[in-house]
Coordinates of C-alpha atoms and ligand atoms in Angstrom, one line a residue:
X1 CA 101.1 64.5 96.0
X2 CA 102.7 67.7 96.7
X3 CA 102.4 70.3 93.7
X4 CA 105.5 70.9 91.5
X5 CA 107.8 73.4 92.8
X6 CA 107.8 76.9 91.2
X7 CA 109.2 79.6 92.2
X8 CA 111.0 82.0 90.5
X9 CA 113.4 85.0 91.5
X10 CA 113.8 88.6 89.2
X11 CA 115.5 91.6 90.0
X12 CA 112.8 93.9 91.4
X13 CA 114.2 96.7 89.0
X14 CA 113.7 95.8 86.1
X15 CA 110.2 98.1 84.7
X16 CA 108.9 96.0 81.6
X17 CA 107.1 96.4 79.3
X18 CA 104.4 94.2 76.9
X19 CA 102.6 95.5 74.0
X20 CA 100.1 92.2 74.3
X21 CA 97.1 93.4 76.1
X22 CA 96.5 91.3 79.9
X23 CA 100.1 90.2 79.7
X24 CA 101.2 89.8 83.6
X25 CA 105.0 91.3 83.6
X26 CA 106.3 89.3 86.8
X27 CA 109.6 88.3 85.6
X28 CA 111.8 86.0 86.5
X29 CA 114.8 83.9 86.4
X30 CA 114.5 79.8 87.6
X31 CA 116.5 79.8 90.8
X32 CA 115.4 79.2 94.3
X33 CA 118.8 80.5 96.3
X34 CA 119.0 83.4 98.4
X35 CA 122.1 84.2 98.7
X36 CA 122.7 86.9 101.2
X37 CA 126.1 88.4 100.3
X38 CA 128.2 91.0 99.9
X39 CA 127.9 93.5 97.2
X40 CA 127.4 97.1 95.8
X41 CA 124.3 98.9 94.2
X42 CA 124.2 102.1 92.4
X43 CA 121.3 104.0 94.7
X44 CA 121.9 107.1 93.1
X45 CA 121.8 107.2 89.3
X46 CA 125.3 108.7 88.3
X47 CA 126.7 108.3 92.0
X48 CA 128.7 105.8 93.9
X49 CA 128.3 102.8 94.7
X50 CA 127.3 101.6 97.9
X51 CA 128.4 99.0 99.5
X52 CA 125.5 96.8 101.2
X53 CA 124.1 93.3 101.4
X54 CA 122.1 91.8 99.6
X55 CA 119.8 88.4 98.5
X56 CA 121.8 88.6 95.0
X57 CA 125.0 89.9 93.6
X58 CA 124.4 93.4 92.4
X59 CA 120.9 93.5 92.8
X60 CA 118.2 94.8 95.4
X61 CA 115.3 92.9 96.7
X62 CA 115.1 89.9 94.3
X63 CA 110.8 89.0 93.4
X64 CA 110.0 85.2 94.2
X65 CA 107.2 84.3 92.6
X66 CA 105.0 81.4 93.3
X67 CA 101.5 80.2 92.6
X68 CA 98.9 80.0 95.1
X69 CA 98.6 77.0 96.8
X70 CA 102.1 75.5 95.7
X71 CA 105.2 74.5 97.8
X72 CA 107.7 76.8 97.7
X73 CA 111.4 75.9 97.7
X74 CA 113.7 78.7 98.9
X75 CA 117.8 77.8 100.1
X76 CA 119.3 80.7 101.4
X77 CA 122.9 81.0 102.3
X78 CA 124.4 83.0 105.2
X79 CA 127.6 84.7 103.5
X80 CA 127.1 88.2 106.1
X81 CA 126.3 88.2 109.4
X82 CA 127.4 85.5 112.6
X83 CA 123.5 84.3 112.1
X84 CA 120.6 84.9 109.8
X85 CA 117.2 83.4 109.4
X86 CA 114.5 84.4 106.7
X87 CA 111.0 85.2 107.6
X88 CA 108.1 85.3 105.1
X89 CA 106.2 88.3 105.7
X90 CA 102.3 88.3 106.0
X91 CA 102.7 84.4 105.1
X92 CA 100.8 81.9 107.7
X93 CA 103.5 79.6 107.3
X94 CA 103.5 75.8 109.6
X95 CA 105.6 77.7 112.5
X96 CA 109.1 76.0 111.6
X97 CA 109.3 77.3 108.6
X98 CA 108.1 80.6 110.1
X99 CA 112.6 81.8 110.7
X100 CA 112.8 83.1 114.1
X101 CA 115.5 82.6 115.7
X102 CA 116.2 80.4 118.5
X103 CA 111.8 80.3 118.4
X104 CA 111.3 78.4 115.3
X105 CA 114.3 77.2 114.2
X106 CA 117.9 77.4 114.8
X107 CA 120.0 79.9 112.8
X108 CA 122.2 79.4 109.6
X109 CA 124.9 80.2 110.8
X110 CA 127.9 82.3 108.3
X111 CA 128.5 80.2 105.9
X112 CA 125.6 77.7 106.3
X113 CA 122.4 77.1 104.3
X114 CA 118.8 76.4 105.5
X115 CA 115.9 75.4 102.9
X116 CA 112.8 76.9 103.7
X117 CA 109.7 74.7 102.3
X118 CA 105.7 75.7 102.6
X119 CA 102.7 76.2 100.5
X120 CA 100.8 79.6 100.4
X121 CA 96.9 79.3 101.5
X122 CA 96.9 83.3 100.0
X123 CA 97.8 85.2 97.2
X124 CA 99.5 88.9 97.3
X125 CA 101.7 90.8 98.0
X126 CA 104.3 90.2 100.9
X127 CA 107.9 90.1 100.8
X128 CA 110.9 88.9 103.0
X129 CA 113.7 89.9 105.7
X130 CA 116.2 88.8 108.0
X131 CA 114.8 87.5 111.8
X132 CA 117.9 87.7 113.3
X133 CA 120.5 91.4 114.2
X134 CA 117.3 92.9 112.0
X135 CA 117.8 96.4 112.6
X136 CA 121.1 96.2 110.6
X137 CA 120.6 93.6 108.4
X138 CA 117.7 95.0 107.2
X139 CA 119.1 98.4 107.3
X140 CA 122.0 97.2 104.8
X141 CA 119.4 95.7 102.7
X142 CA 118.6 92.7 102.8
X143 CA 114.7 92.2 101.8
X144 CA 112.8 91.1 99.2
X145 CA 109.7 90.8 97.5
X146 CA 106.8 87.9 97.2
X147 CA 104.2 88.0 94.9
X148 CA 101.6 85.0 95.9
X149 CA 99.6 84.8 92.0
X150 CA 96.1 84.2 92.1
X151 CA 94.7 81.4 90.0
X152 CA 94.1 83.4 87.8
X153 CA 95.5 86.8 85.8
X154 CA 94.2 89.8 87.4
X155 CA 94.0 91.8 83.9
X156 CA 96.2 94.6 83.9
X157 CA 99.0 94.9 81.3
X158 CA 101.6 94.9 84.0
X159 CA 101.9 94.2 86.8
X160 CA 104.9 96.7 88.9
X161 CA 106.3 95.4 92.4
X162 CA 108.0 98.5 94.0
X163 CA 109.8 97.7 97.0
X164 CA 110.7 101.1 98.9
X165 CA 114.0 101.4 101.1
X166 CA 114.8 104.0 102.5
X167 CA 119.1 104.3 103.9
X168 CA 120.9 106.4 106.0
X169 CA 124.0 107.4 104.4
X170 CA 127.1 109.1 104.4
X171 CA 128.9 111.9 102.3
X172 CA 130.7 109.1 100.8
X173 CA 127.8 107.5 99.9
X174 CA 128.2 104.5 102.8
X175 CA 126.0 103.4 104.7
X176 CA 126.7 104.7 108.2
X177 CA 127.5 102.1 110.7
X178 CA 125.9 103.4 113.8
X179 CA 123.1 100.4 114.1
X180 CA 123.1 100.2 117.7
X181 CA 122.2 103.2 118.8
X182 CA 120.6 103.0 122.1
X183 CA 118.8 107.1 120.8
X184 CA 117.6 105.3 118.2
X185 CA 116.4 102.2 119.5
X186 CA 114.8 104.6 122.6
X187 CA 112.5 106.7 120.3
X188 CA 111.5 106.1 117.3
X189 CA 113.9 104.0 115.3
X190 CA 116.5 104.4 113.0
X191 CA 115.2 106.2 109.9
X192 CA 117.0 106.6 106.8
X193 CA 118.6 109.9 104.8
X194 CA 118.0 108.4 101.5
X195 CA 114.7 106.5 100.1
X196 CA 114.7 104.5 97.3
X197 CA 112.2 102.2 95.2
X198 CA 114.1 99.6 94.0
X199 CA 117.1 99.9 94.9
X200 CA 117.2 103.3 92.9
X201 CA 116.9 106.8 94.0
X202 CA 113.5 108.1 92.4
X203 CA 113.3 105.7 89.7
X204 CA 110.7 106.5 87.0
X205 CA 108.3 103.2 85.5
X206 CA 107.3 103.3 82.0
X207 CA 103.7 102.2 80.7
X208 CA 102.4 102.9 77.9
X209 CA 99.6 105.1 77.4
X210 CA 96.3 104.3 77.9
X211 CA 97.6 100.8 80.2
X212 CA 96.2 99.4 83.2
X213 CA 99.4 98.4 86.0
X214 CA 99.3 97.0 88.6
X215 CA 101.4 98.8 91.7
X216 CA 102.2 96.3 94.6
X217 CA 104.1 99.0 96.8
X218 CA 106.2 97.3 100.3
X219 CA 107.5 99.0 103.1
X220 CA 110.7 97.8 103.9
X221 CA 112.1 100.4 106.1
X222 CA 113.6 99.9 109.1
X223 CA 111.6 102.2 111.2
X224 CA 109.9 105.5 108.0
X225 CA 106.3 105.0 107.8
X226 CA 105.1 107.0 104.2
X227 CA 101.5 107.8 102.9
X228 CA 102.1 107.9 98.9
X229 CA 99.7 110.4 97.2
X230 CA 98.9 109.6 94.2
X231 CA 97.2 113.2 93.0
X232 CA 99.0 113.3 90.2
X233 CA 96.7 110.1 88.4
X234 CA 93.1 110.7 87.2
X235 CA 92.8 107.3 87.9
X236 CA 94.4 105.3 91.4
X237 CA 92.4 102.0 92.1
X238 CA 93.0 100.3 95.5
X239 CA 92.6 97.0 95.5
X240 CA 94.4 95.1 98.3
X241 CA 96.1 95.5 101.9
X242 CA 99.2 93.9 102.9
X243 CA 98.4 91.1 100.6
X244 CA 94.0 91.2 100.9
X245 CA 92.0 92.3 98.3
X246 CA 90.0 95.2 99.3
X247 CA 86.8 96.1 97.4
X248 CA 87.8 97.9 94.6
X249 CA 87.5 101.8 95.6
X250 CA 89.1 105.1 94.3
X251 CA 92.7 105.8 96.4
X252 CA 92.7 107.7 98.9
X253 CA 95.8 108.6 100.8
X254 CA 97.0 105.0 103.1
X255 CA 99.5 105.0 105.6
X256 CA 102.2 102.3 104.7
X257 CA 104.4 101.6 107.7
X258 CA 107.0 99.4 108.3
X259 CA 106.0 95.9 106.5
X260 CA 102.6 96.8 105.1
X261 CA 102.2 96.6 101.4
X262 CA 99.1 98.6 99.1
X263 CA 98.5 97.2 95.9
X264 CA 96.7 99.9 93.5
X265 CA 95.6 100.2 89.5
X266 CA 97.1 103.0 88.0
X267 CA 94.8 104.0 84.4
X268 CA 98.7 106.0 82.2
X269 CA 97.6 108.4 81.2
X270 CA 97.6 109.7 77.0
X271 CA 100.8 112.9 78.1
X272 CA 104.3 112.8 78.3
X273 CA 104.5 113.6 82.0
X274 CA 105.7 111.8 83.9
X275 CA 103.5 111.5 87.4
X276 CA 105.1 111.4 90.6
X277 CA 103.9 109.7 93.6
X278 CA 104.7 111.5 96.3
X279 CA 105.3 110.7 100.3
X280 CA 102.6 113.5 101.4
X281 CA 104.2 112.7 105.3
X282 CA 106.0 116.0 106.4
X283 CA 107.9 114.9 109.5
X284 CA 111.4 115.6 111.3
X285 CA 112.7 113.1 108.9
X286 CA 111.5 114.0 105.4
X287 CA 113.9 115.6 103.2
X288 CA 113.7 116.4 99.9
X289 CA 115.8 113.5 99.6
X290 CA 113.2 111.3 101.1
X291 CA 109.5 112.2 100.1
X292 CA 109.7 111.2 96.5
X293 CA 109.3 107.7 96.2
X294 CA 109.2 107.3 92.2
X295 CA 107.8 108.4 89.0
X296 CA 105.8 106.6 86.0
X297 CA 106.4 107.8 82.7
X298 CA 104.2 107.4 79.8
X299 CA 106.2 106.2 76.9
X300 CA 105.6 104.8 73.2
X301 CA 102.4 104.8 71.4
X302 CA 99.0 104.0 73.0
X303 CA 98.0 100.3 73.8
X304 CA 95.1 100.7 73.6
X305 CA 92.6 103.2 71.3
X306 CA 91.2 104.9 75.4
X307 CA 92.4 104.2 78.7
X308 CA 89.7 101.1 80.0
X309 CA 86.5 102.4 80.8
X310 CA 85.1 100.0 83.8
X311 CA 86.5 100.0 87.4
X312 CA 89.1 96.8 88.2
X313 CA 87.6 94.1 89.1
X314 CA 88.1 92.8 92.7
X315 CA 90.8 90.2 93.6
X316 CA 90.1 86.9 94.4
X317 CA 88.9 86.4 98.3
X318 CA 92.2 84.2 100.0
X319 CA 90.6 81.9 102.2
X320 CA 90.6 83.4 105.6
X321 CA 88.8 81.8 108.5
X322 CA 86.2 85.0 109.8
X323 CA 86.4 85.4 113.4
X324 CA 82.6 85.0 115.2
X325 CA 82.9 88.5 117.5
X326 CA 80.9 87.5 119.4
X327 CA 82.0 84.8 120.8
X328 CA 85.5 85.7 120.6
X329 CA 87.9 86.0 124.0
X330 CA 89.0 89.7 124.2
X331 CA 92.8 90.2 125.3
X332 CA 94.0 93.5 126.4
X333 CA 97.8 93.8 124.4
X334 CA 99.0 97.3 125.9
X335 CA 102.4 98.5 124.6
X336 CA 104.8 100.2 127.0
X337 CA 107.9 102.1 127.6
X338 CA 109.9 104.8 128.5
X339 CA 110.3 105.9 131.9
X340 CA 107.6 102.7 132.6
X341 CA 110.8 100.4 132.2
X342 CA 112.5 101.2 135.2
X343 CA 116.1 102.1 135.3
X344 CA 117.9 98.4 135.3
X345 CA 116.7 97.5 131.8
X346 CA 117.4 100.5 130.8
X347 CA 121.4 100.2 131.8
X348 CA 121.2 97.1 130.2
X349 CA 118.9 98.5 126.1
X350 CA 116.1 97.2 126.6
X351 CA 113.5 100.4 126.4
X352 CA 110.3 98.6 125.4
X353 CA 107.5 96.5 126.6
X354 CA 104.3 94.1 125.1
X355 CA 101.9 93.6 128.5
X356 CA 105.3 94.0 130.9
X357 CA 106.9 91.4 128.7
X358 CA 111.0 92.3 126.9
X359 CA 112.2 90.2 124.3
X360 CA 114.8 90.4 121.9
X361 CA 115.5 89.0 118.7
X362 CA 118.0 86.5 120.4
X363 CA 116.2 86.0 123.3
X364 CA 116.0 82.2 124.1
X365 CA 112.6 82.9 126.7
X366 CA 109.4 81.5 125.5
X367 CA 107.3 81.9 127.8
X368 CA 104.2 83.7 126.2
X369 CA 102.2 86.3 126.6
X370 CA 99.2 84.9 126.2
X371 CA 98.2 81.7 125.8
X372 CA 95.7 81.2 122.7
X373 CA 93.0 78.3 122.5
X374 CA 93.4 76.6 118.5
X375 CA 90.3 77.3 116.2
X376 CA 88.7 80.6 118.9
X377 CA 88.6 83.6 117.9
X378 CA 90.0 86.6 119.5
X379 CA 89.5 90.2 119.8
X380 CA 93.2 91.7 120.6
X381 CA 92.8 94.9 122.0
X382 CA 95.8 97.0 121.3
X383 CA 96.9 100.4 123.8
X384 CA 100.1 102.1 123.0
X385 CA 101.3 103.5 126.0
X386 CA 103.9 105.6 124.6
X387 CA 104.6 108.5 122.9
X388 CA 106.4 107.2 119.9
X389 CA 104.0 104.9 116.7
X390 CA 104.5 100.6 116.8
X391 CA 103.6 98.9 114.0
X392 CA 102.8 95.5 116.1
X393 CA 103.2 92.9 113.1
X394 CA 101.6 89.1 114.2
X395 CA 103.0 86.0 113.5
X396 CA 101.2 82.9 111.3
X397 CA 97.9 84.6 111.2
X398 CA 95.9 87.2 109.6
X399 CA 93.5 89.8 111.4
X400 CA 90.9 91.9 110.5
X401 CA 91.4 95.3 111.7
X402 CA 88.0 96.3 113.2
X403 CA 89.3 100.1 114.2
X404 CA 92.6 101.5 114.2
X405 CA 93.3 105.4 116.4
X406 CA 95.1 106.4 112.7
X407 CA 93.3 109.0 110.4
X408 CA 95.6 107.1 107.3
X409 CA 93.9 103.8 108.0
X410 CA 90.6 102.0 107.9
X411 CA 88.9 99.1 109.5
X412 CA 87.2 95.5 107.5
X413 CA 90.3 94.8 105.7
X414 CA 92.5 91.7 106.4
X415 CA 96.3 92.6 108.1
X416 CA 99.4 91.1 109.6
X417 CA 100.6 94.5 111.3
X418 CA 98.3 97.1 112.4
X419 CA 99.9 100.8 112.8
X420 CA 99.5 102.2 116.5
X421 CA 100.1 106.1 116.5
X422 CA 101.2 107.7 119.9
X423 CA 99.0 107.0 122.5
X424 CA 96.8 105.3 119.5
X425 CA 94.9 102.3 119.8
X426 CA 94.0 99.3 117.5
X427 CA 92.2 96.8 117.9
X428 CA 91.7 93.8 115.2
X429 CA 90.4 90.2 116.0
X430 CA 91.3 86.8 114.2
X431 CA 90.4 83.3 114.4
X432 CA 93.8 81.2 116.3
X433 CA 94.1 79.1 113.3
X434 CA 97.7 78.0 113.0
X435 CA 99.1 76.1 115.9
X436 CA 103.0 77.2 117.5
X437 CA 104.8 79.7 119.5
X438 CA 104.0 83.4 117.4
X439 CA 106.3 86.5 117.5
X440 CA 104.2 89.3 118.3
X441 CA 106.8 92.2 117.8
X442 CA 107.3 95.7 117.2
X443 CA 108.3 96.3 113.3
X444 CA 110.4 99.3 113.6
X445 CA 113.5 96.5 114.1
X446 CA 115.4 98.8 116.8
X447 CA 112.0 98.7 118.9
X448 CA 112.9 95.1 118.8
X449 CA 115.1 95.6 121.6
X450 CA 111.8 94.8 123.9
X451 CA 109.1 95.7 122.0
X452 CA 108.6 91.3 121.3
X453 CA 107.0 88.7 122.9
X454 CA 105.4 84.8 121.8
X455 CA 101.7 84.2 121.4
X456 CA 101.3 80.8 122.0
X457 CA 98.6 78.8 119.8
X458 CA 98.0 75.3 121.3
Ligands
C2O501 CU1 108.0 90.9 109.0 CU2 108.7 89.6 113.1 O1 108.7 90.5 110.8
CU502 CU1 107.8 100.4 118.2

């Protein structure tokens, strides 16, 4: 029997307080509808409104909340673009619910709706976004958080989802229309010039002194990666990466590429100064408008006499099949681009490839770059043969990161998106236990101009 549908949505921006210890603060209004529509947001408090696309009127990033194992049922209505689908990033859903146009479903045409139904095996922090004309649809704001709750409430006073997104705005605070820029597509993708968290520039989240808060940070940018720095906090603990538990450890700067997430537990001090979380990367696209992600403000009376002294407990493990590294079959995955692509591809706006295959989001081409046998273990040795970074995302599966040549990443953790630095490499291992034709692509959405392929599990 199917269990009762339990699905709630909420505005990601509602930072709420609780005065009762150990009560979760994931807020919800009982709706299971996402309505992609044109609306507007005040990204900069006091600034002019920006026309955006959103899954909910006058709000950014509705949060869907479900319990682990419970069936979600979400109807999506498309009122913005010619075509749309929604992909549940990081969830191991049945292939026909994965939201990849022409591969797992026909697109939702403008004015039409589609109902997604699936249960999540895994608890944790995930997100959702369209998989059609993604650079533009995500770039204009169509993203949302997807929280799958552990069966037993995790012992924190508050649970705050923080969806980071950058925007490319012109001087009138409107989104620049340059989504098809061949320069962006063939270089680092489309980076914004303003970074917001929950749709607000430099928001402040207030919590009582001595409270313990779980922060779920989601990178929903189309190209930007960042490395949050918690050095203004005395007690910040990393408890999950890309949705899945890690042994709780003092936070060290961790890279969150497009599509990636971390869960960090912070103990709020008894001081009056806000604590800032800054992006410590200082690259070509960093500025004052992009580097301050959000602040935590201790506010109100202390929730207890002193801060909790025990370290935050480990989250329960998710039911992931462990790859057998001795029996695993090894595949090389090579990411190429630039001059390797040849003039005829480049003239068509195809700039990238994976093992020689160049798909785009609307390709009807379905020939897999690799075919895998169901329930067999695999190791992918991913080699980045380009001078640009590529966060590589595999649908329908969660892999173990064995190694990655990126100093702000680690090894032996579960993930669905592995960040390849320029000319870097990474080894990942997994059990091919989800049948179907699965997208495998770069999450710099402008790189969907070729850096996408299909992996078959049969
Ligand atoms: Cu988050 Cu195929 O994408
Ligand atoms: Cu890429």
